[in-house]
Coordinates of C-alpha atoms and ligand atoms in Angstrom, one line a residue:
X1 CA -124.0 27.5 -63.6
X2 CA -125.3 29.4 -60.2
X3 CA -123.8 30.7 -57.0
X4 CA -126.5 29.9 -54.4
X5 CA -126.6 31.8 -51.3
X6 CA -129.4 31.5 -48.1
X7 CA -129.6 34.5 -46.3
X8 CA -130.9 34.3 -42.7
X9 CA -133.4 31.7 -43.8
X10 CA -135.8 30.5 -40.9
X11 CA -139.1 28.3 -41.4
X12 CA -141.5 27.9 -38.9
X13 CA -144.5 25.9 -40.1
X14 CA -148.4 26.7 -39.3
X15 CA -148.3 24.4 -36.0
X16 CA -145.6 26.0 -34.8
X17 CA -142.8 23.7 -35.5
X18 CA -139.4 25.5 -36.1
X19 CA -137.6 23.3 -39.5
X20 CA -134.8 26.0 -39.5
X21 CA -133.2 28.8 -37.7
X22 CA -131.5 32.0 -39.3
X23 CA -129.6 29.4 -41.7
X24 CA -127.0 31.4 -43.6
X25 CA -125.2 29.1 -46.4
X26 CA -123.1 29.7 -49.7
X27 CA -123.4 27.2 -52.2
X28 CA -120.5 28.1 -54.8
X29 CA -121.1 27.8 -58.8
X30 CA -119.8 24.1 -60.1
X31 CA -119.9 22.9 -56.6
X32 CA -121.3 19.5 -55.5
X33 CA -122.7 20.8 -52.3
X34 CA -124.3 18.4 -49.8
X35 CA -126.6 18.5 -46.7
X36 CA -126.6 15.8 -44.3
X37 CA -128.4 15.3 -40.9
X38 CA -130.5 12.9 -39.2
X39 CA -134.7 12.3 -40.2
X40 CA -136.4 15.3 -39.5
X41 CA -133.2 17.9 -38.9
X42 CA -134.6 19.9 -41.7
X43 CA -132.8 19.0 -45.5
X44 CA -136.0 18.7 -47.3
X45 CA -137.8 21.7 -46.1
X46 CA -134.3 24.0 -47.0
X47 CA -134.2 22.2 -50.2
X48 CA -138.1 23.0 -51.0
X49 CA -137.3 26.6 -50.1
X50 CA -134.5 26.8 -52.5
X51 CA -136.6 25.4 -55.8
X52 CA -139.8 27.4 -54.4
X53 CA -141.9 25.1 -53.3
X54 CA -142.1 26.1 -49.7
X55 CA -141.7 30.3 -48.6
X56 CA -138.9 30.6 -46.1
X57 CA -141.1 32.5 -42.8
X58 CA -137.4 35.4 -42.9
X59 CA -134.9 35.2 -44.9
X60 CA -133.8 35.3 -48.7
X61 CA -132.4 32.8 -51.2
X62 CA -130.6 34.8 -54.1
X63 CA -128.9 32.9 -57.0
X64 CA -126.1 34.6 -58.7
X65 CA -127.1 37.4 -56.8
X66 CA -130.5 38.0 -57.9
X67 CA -132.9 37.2 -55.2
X68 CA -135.2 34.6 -56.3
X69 CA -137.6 34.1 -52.8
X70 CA -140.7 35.0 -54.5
X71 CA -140.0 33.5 -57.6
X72 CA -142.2 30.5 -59.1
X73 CA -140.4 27.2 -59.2
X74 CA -140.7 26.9 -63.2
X75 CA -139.3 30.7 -63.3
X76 CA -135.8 29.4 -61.2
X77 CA -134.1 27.2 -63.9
X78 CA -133.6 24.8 -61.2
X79 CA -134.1 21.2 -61.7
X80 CA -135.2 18.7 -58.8
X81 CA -134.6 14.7 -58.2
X82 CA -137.2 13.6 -56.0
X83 CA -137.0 10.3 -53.1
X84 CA -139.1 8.3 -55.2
X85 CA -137.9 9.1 -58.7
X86 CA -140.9 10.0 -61.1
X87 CA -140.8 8.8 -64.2
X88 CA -143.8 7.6 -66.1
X89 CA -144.7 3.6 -66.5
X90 CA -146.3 4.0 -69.3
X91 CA -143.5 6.0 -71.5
X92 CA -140.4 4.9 -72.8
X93 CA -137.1 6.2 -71.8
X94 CA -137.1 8.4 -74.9
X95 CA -140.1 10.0 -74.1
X96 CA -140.0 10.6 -70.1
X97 CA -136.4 12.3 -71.2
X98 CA -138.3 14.5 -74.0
X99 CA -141.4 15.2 -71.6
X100 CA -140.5 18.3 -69.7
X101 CA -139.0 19.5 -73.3
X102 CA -142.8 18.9 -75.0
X103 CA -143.5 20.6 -71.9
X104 CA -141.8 23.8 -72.2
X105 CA -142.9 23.3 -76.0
X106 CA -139.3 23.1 -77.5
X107 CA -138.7 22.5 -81.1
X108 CA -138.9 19.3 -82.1
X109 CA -135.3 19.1 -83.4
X110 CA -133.9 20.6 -80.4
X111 CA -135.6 18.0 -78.4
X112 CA -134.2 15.5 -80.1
X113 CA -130.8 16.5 -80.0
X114 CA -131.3 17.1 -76.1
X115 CA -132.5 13.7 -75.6
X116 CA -130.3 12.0 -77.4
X117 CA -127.2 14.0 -75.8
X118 CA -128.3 13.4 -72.3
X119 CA -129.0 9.6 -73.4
X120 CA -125.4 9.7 -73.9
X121 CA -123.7 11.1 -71.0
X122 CA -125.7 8.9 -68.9
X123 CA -125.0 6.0 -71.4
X124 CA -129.0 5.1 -71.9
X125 CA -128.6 4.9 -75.8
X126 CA -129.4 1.2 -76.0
X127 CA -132.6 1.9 -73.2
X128 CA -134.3 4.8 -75.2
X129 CA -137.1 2.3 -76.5
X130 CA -138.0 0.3 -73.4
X131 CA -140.3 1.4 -70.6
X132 CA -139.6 1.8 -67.1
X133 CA -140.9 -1.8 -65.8
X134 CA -137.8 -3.1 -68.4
X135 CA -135.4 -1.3 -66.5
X136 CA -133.0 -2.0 -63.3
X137 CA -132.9 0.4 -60.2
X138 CA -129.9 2.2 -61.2
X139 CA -131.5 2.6 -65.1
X140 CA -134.4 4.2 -63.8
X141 CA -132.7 6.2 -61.4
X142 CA -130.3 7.7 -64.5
X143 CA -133.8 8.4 -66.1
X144 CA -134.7 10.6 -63.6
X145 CA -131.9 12.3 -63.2
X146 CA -131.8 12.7 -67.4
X147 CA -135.0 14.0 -66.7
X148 CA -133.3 16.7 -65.4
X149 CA -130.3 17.2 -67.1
X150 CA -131.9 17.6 -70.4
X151 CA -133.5 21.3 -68.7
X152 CA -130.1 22.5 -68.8
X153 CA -130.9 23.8 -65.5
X154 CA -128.7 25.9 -63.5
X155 CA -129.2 24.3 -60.4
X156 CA -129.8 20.9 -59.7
X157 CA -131.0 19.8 -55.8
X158 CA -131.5 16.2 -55.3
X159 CA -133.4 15.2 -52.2
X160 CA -131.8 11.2 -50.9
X161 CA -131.8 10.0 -54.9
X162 CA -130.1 6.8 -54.1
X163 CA -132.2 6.0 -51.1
X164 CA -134.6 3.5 -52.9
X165 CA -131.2 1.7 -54.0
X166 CA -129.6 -1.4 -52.7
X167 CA -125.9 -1.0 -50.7
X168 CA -123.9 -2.2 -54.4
X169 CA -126.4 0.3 -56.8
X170 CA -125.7 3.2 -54.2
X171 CA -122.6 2.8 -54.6
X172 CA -122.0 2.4 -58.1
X173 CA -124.4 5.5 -58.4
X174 CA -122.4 7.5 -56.1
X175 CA -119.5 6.7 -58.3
X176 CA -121.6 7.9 -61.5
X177 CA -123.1 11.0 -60.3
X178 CA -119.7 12.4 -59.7
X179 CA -118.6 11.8 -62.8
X180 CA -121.7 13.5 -64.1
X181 CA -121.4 16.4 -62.5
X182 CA -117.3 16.6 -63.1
X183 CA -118.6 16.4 -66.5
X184 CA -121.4 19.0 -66.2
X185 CA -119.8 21.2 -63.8
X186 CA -123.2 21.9 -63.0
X187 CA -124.0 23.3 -59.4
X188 CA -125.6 20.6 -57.5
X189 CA -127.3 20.7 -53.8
X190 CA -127.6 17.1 -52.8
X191 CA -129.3 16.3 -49.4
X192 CA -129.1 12.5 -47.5
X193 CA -128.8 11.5 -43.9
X194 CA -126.1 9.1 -45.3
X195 CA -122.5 10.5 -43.7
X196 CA -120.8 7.9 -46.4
X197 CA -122.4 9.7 -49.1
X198 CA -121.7 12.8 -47.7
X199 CA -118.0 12.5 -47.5
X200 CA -117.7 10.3 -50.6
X201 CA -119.6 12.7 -52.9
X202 CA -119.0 16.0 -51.6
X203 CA -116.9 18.9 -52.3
X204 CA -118.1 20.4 -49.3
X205 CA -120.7 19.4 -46.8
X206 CA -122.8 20.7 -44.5
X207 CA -124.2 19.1 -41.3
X208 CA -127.9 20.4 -40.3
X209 CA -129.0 19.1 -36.9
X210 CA -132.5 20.3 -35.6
X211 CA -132.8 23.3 -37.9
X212 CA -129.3 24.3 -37.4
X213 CA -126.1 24.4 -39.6
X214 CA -123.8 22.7 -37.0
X215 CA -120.9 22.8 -39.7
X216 CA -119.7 23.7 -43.3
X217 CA -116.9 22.2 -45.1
X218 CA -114.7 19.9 -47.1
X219 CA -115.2 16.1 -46.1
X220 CA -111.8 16.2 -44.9
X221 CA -112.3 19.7 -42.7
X222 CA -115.3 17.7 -40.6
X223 CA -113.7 14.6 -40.3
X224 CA -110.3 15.9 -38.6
X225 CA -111.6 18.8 -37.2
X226 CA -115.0 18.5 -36.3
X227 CA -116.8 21.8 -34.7
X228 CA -118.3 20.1 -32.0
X229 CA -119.0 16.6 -30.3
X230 CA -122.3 16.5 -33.1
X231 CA -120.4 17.0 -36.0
X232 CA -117.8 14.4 -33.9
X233 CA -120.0 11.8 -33.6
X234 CA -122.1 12.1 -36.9
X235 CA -119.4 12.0 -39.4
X236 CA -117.2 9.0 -39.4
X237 CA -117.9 4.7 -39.1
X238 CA -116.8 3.4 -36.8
X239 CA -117.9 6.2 -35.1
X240 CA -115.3 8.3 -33.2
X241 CA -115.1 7.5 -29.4
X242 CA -115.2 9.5 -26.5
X243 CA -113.7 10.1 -23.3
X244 CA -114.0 12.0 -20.4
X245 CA -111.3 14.0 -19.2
X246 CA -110.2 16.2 -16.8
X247 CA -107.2 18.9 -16.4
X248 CA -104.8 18.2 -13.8
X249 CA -102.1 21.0 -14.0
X250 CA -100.6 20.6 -17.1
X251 CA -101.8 17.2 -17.5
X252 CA -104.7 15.2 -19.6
X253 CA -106.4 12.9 -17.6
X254 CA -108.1 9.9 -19.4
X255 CA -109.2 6.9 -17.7
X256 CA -106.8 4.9 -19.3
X257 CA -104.0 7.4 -19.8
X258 CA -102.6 10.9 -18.9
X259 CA -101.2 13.0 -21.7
X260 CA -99.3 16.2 -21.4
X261 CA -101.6 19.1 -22.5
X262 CA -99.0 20.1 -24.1
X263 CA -98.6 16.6 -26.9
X264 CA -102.7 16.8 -27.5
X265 CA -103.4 21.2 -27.6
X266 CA -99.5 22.3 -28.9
X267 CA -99.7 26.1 -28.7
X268 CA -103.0 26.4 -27.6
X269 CA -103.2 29.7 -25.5
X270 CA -106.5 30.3 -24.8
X271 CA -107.8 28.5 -21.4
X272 CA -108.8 25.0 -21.4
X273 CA -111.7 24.7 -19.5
X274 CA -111.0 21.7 -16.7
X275 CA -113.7 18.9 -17.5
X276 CA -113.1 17.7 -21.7
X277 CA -114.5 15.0 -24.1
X278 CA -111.4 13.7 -25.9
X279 CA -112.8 12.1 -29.2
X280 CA -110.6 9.3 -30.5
X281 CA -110.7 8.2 -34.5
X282 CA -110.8 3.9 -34.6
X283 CA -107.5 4.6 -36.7
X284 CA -105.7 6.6 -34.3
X285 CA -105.0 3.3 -32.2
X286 CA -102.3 1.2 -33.3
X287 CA -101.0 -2.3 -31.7
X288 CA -97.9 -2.0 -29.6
X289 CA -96.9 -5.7 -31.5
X290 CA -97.1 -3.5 -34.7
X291 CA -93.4 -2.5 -35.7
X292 CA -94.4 0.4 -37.7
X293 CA -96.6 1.4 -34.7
X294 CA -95.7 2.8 -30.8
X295 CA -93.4 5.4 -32.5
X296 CA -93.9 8.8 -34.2
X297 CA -90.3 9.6 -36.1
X298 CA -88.7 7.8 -33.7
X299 CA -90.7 9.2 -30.5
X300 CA -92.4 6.9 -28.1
X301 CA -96.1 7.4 -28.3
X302 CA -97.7 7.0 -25.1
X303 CA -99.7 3.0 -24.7
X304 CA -102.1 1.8 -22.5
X305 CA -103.5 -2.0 -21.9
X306 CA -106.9 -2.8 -23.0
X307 CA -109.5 -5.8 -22.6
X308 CA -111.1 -6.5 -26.1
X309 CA -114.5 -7.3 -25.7
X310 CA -115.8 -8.1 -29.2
X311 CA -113.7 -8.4 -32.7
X312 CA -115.9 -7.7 -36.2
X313 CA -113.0 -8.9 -38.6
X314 CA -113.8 -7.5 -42.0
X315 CA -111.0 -9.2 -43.8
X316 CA -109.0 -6.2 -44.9
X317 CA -109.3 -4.6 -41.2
X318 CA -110.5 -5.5 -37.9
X319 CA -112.8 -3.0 -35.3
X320 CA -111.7 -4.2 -31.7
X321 CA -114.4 -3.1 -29.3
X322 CA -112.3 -2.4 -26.1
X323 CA -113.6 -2.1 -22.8
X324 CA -112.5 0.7 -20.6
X325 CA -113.0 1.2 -17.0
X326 CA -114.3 4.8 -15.9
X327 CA -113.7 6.2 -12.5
X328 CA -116.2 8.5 -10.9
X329 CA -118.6 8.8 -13.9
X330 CA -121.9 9.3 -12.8
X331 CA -121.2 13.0 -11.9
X332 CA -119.9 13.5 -15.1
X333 CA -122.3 16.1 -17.6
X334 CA -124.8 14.5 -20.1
X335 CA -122.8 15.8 -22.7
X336 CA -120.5 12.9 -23.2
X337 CA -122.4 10.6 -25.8
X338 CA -120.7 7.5 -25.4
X339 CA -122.8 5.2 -23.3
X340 CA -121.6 4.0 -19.6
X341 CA -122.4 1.1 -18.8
X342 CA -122.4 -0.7 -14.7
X343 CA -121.3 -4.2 -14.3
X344 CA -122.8 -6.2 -11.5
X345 CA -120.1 -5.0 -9.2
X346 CA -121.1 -1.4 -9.8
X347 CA -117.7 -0.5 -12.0
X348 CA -118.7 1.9 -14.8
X349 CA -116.9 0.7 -18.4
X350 CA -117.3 2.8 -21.7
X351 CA -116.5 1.3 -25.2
X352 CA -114.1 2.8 -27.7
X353 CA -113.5 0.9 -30.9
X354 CA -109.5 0.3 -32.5
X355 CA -109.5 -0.3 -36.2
X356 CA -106.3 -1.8 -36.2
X357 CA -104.6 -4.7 -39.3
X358 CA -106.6 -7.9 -39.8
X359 CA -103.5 -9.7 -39.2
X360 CA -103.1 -8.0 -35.8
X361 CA -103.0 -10.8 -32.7
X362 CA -105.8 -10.2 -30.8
X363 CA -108.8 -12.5 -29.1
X364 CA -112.1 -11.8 -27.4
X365 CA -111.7 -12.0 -23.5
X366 CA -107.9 -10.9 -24.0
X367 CA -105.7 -7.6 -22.7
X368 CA -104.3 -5.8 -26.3
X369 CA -101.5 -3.0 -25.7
X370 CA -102.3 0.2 -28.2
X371 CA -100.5 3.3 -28.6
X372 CA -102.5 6.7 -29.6
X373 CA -101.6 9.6 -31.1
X374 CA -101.8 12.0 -28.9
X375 CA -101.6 14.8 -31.6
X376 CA -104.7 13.4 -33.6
X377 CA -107.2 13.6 -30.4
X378 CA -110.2 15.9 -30.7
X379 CA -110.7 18.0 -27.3
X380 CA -114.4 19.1 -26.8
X381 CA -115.6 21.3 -23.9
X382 CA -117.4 19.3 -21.8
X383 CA -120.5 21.7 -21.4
X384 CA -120.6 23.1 -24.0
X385 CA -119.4 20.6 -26.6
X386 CA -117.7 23.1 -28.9
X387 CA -114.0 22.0 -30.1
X388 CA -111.3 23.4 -27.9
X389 CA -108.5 24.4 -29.8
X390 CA -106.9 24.4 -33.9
X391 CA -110.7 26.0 -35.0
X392 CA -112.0 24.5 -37.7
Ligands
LIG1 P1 -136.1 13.2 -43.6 O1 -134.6 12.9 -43.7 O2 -136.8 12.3 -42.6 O3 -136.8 13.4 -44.9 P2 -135.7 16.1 -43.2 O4 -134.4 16.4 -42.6 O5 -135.8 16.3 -44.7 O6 -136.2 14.6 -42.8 P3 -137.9 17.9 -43.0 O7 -138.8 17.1 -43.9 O8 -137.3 19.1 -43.7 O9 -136.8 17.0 -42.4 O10 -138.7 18.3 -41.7 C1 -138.1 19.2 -40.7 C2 -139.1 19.3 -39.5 O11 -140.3 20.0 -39.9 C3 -139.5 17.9 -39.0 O12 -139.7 18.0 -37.6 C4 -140.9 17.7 -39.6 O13 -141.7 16.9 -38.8 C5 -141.4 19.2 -39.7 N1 -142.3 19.4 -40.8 C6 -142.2 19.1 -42.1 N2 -143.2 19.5 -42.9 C7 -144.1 20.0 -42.0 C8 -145.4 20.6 -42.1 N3 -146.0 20.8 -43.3 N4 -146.0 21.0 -41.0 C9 -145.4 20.9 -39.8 N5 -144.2 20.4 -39.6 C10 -143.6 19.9 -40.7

């Protein structure tokens, strides 16, 4: 068990190339932590600067208090799961488990009992006598992680261990590393560019982008109230659309819709600054046809008309890709990261995508009527693409 925290951590690299920036982070004992960002935003090189293998240019990790920056990775009790999983061809399972063991020259009897108890959690008993080349993805993968777990480490990091895994195994190895480490209640730091993983396996999350932490916390804190139109547009599939909006007295203007400020920021008292992103959720669109939809305990919820461009029915749910007419957007910042597109009579459409029943009537080509929620928008400053309003 370890309490993990990064303190002002920066790494600049001989070429000049800035991985991180003054990244602070606290990674709590038990807790399945995970860091997610796009190729290149920096996971791999905080993760090697946590275990040791890489110096941090400022900045200090401490575990349990205790910093541990100059420490050698073998003196850190931390155990890592690489990308491409090592384990040895020519061993069999019982002996790549017992290797780091011979390693740290344990008794013989201890090992034993260590191999066979790690066999066990990760239910390898009837594997122990085959080699590698005998094994499936997902066997070899629980290798390398027993690998690990037979250390008794007090950290483990894991650097994208399902990667080299087909869409079923990834998930059925999702599944069973959280029941491993719900078992363990061991503190693990778990890094992918996956936002699925992220949210299925995490207890909390954090979202690196370019060096920098854009975001910590639960799944379900970045999800409803992401910290900025990054965070927004990273975390979620479908992805959440955007819209841009302007402030009209006490109105929300929308290209398809006006809201009262009042229904989408309740309370808010700070100023709203006049040109907005409003981030919509596929879910928060419902068909007017819908009985259980349109209202919200009994209150109208405001509708608009929509052309559906494209369906992708995926039997339990359909995405309707909905075209929307913009006014006026060339002028509007770069910030907005939906795409605008010009049809050949020069009218500017953006895309927003409903996830509404399979059973729902609606046809390519056709107009759909949805309601939204105007209480479950996101509001983004258009500049600066910070959240406006309920901070996160
Ligand atoms: P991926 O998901 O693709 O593995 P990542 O988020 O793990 O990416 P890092 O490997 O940490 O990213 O790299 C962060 C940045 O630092 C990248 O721009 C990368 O090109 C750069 N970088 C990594 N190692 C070095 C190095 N030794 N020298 C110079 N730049 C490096």
């Amino acid at each position: 068990m370890a309490e993990i925290r990064l303190v002002d951590i920066s790494k600049r690299f001989a070429d000049g190339t800035r991985a991180l920036e003054r990244t602070d982070l606290a990674i709590h004992d038990g807790e399945l932590f995970i860091l997610v960002g796009p190729s290149g935003c920096g996971k791999s090189t905080l993760l090697e600067i946590v275990v040791g293998l890489s110096a941090p240019s400022t900045g200090e990790v401490l575990v349990d208090g205790e910093p541990v920056t100059r420490k050698d990775p073998k003196d850190r009790n931390m155990a890592m799961v690489f990308q491409g999983y090592a384990i040895y061809p020519h061993m069999t399972v019982r002996e790549n488990l017992a290797f780091p063991l011979r390693l740290a020259r344990l008794d013989p009897a201890e090992i034993a009992a260590r191999v066979q108890q790690a066999a066990e959690l990760l239910e390898l008993g009837p594997l122990l006598e085959r080699k590698p080349a005998a094994l499936s993805g997902g066997q070899r993968q629980r290798v390398a992680m027993g690998r690990a777990i037979v250390r008794r480490p007090a950290l483990f990091l894991l650097d994208e261990p399902l990667s080299n895994l087909d869409a079923r195994l990834r998930g059925q190895m999702r599944v069973e590393i959280k029941r491993l480490q719900q078992r363990l209640r061991t503190t693990m730091l778990y890094v992918t560019h996956d936002q699925t993983e992220a949210m299925t396996l995490g207890d909390r999350v954090a979202v690196l982008r370019a060096g920098v932490i854009q975001q910590v916390g639960t799944p379900r804190q970045l999800y409803e109230t992401p910290a900025n139109l990054f965070v927004a547009g990273f975390i979620g599939a479908p992805a959440m659309g955007f819209l841009p909006a302007e402030i009209e007295g006490d109105r929300l203007c929308m290209p398809m819709l006006d809201l009262p400020l009042s229904t989408v920021l309740p309370g808010e008292r700070t100023p709203v600054p006049r040109r907005l992103i409003v981030g919509i959720r596929p879910e928060h669109f419902a068909a007017v046809q819908d009985a259980r939809a349109g209202t919200d305990g009994g209150r109208p919820l405001p509708c608009f008309r929509a052309r559906v461009e494209l369906i992708d029915w995926l039997g339990a749910e359909q995405h309707l890709h909905l075209d929307i007419p913009v006014v006026g957007a060339s002028d509007w910042p770069s910030a907005l990261p939906t795409q605008i597109t010009c049809d050949d009579a020069g009218n500017d459409h953006l895309r927003l995508v409903a996830r509404v029943e399979s059973d729902t009537p609606a046809a390519e080509g056709q107009l759909i009527d949805l309601s939204l929620d105007p209480g479950k928008l996101s509001v983004f400053d258009a500049h600066t693409g910070e959240r406006v309003g309920s901070a996160p």
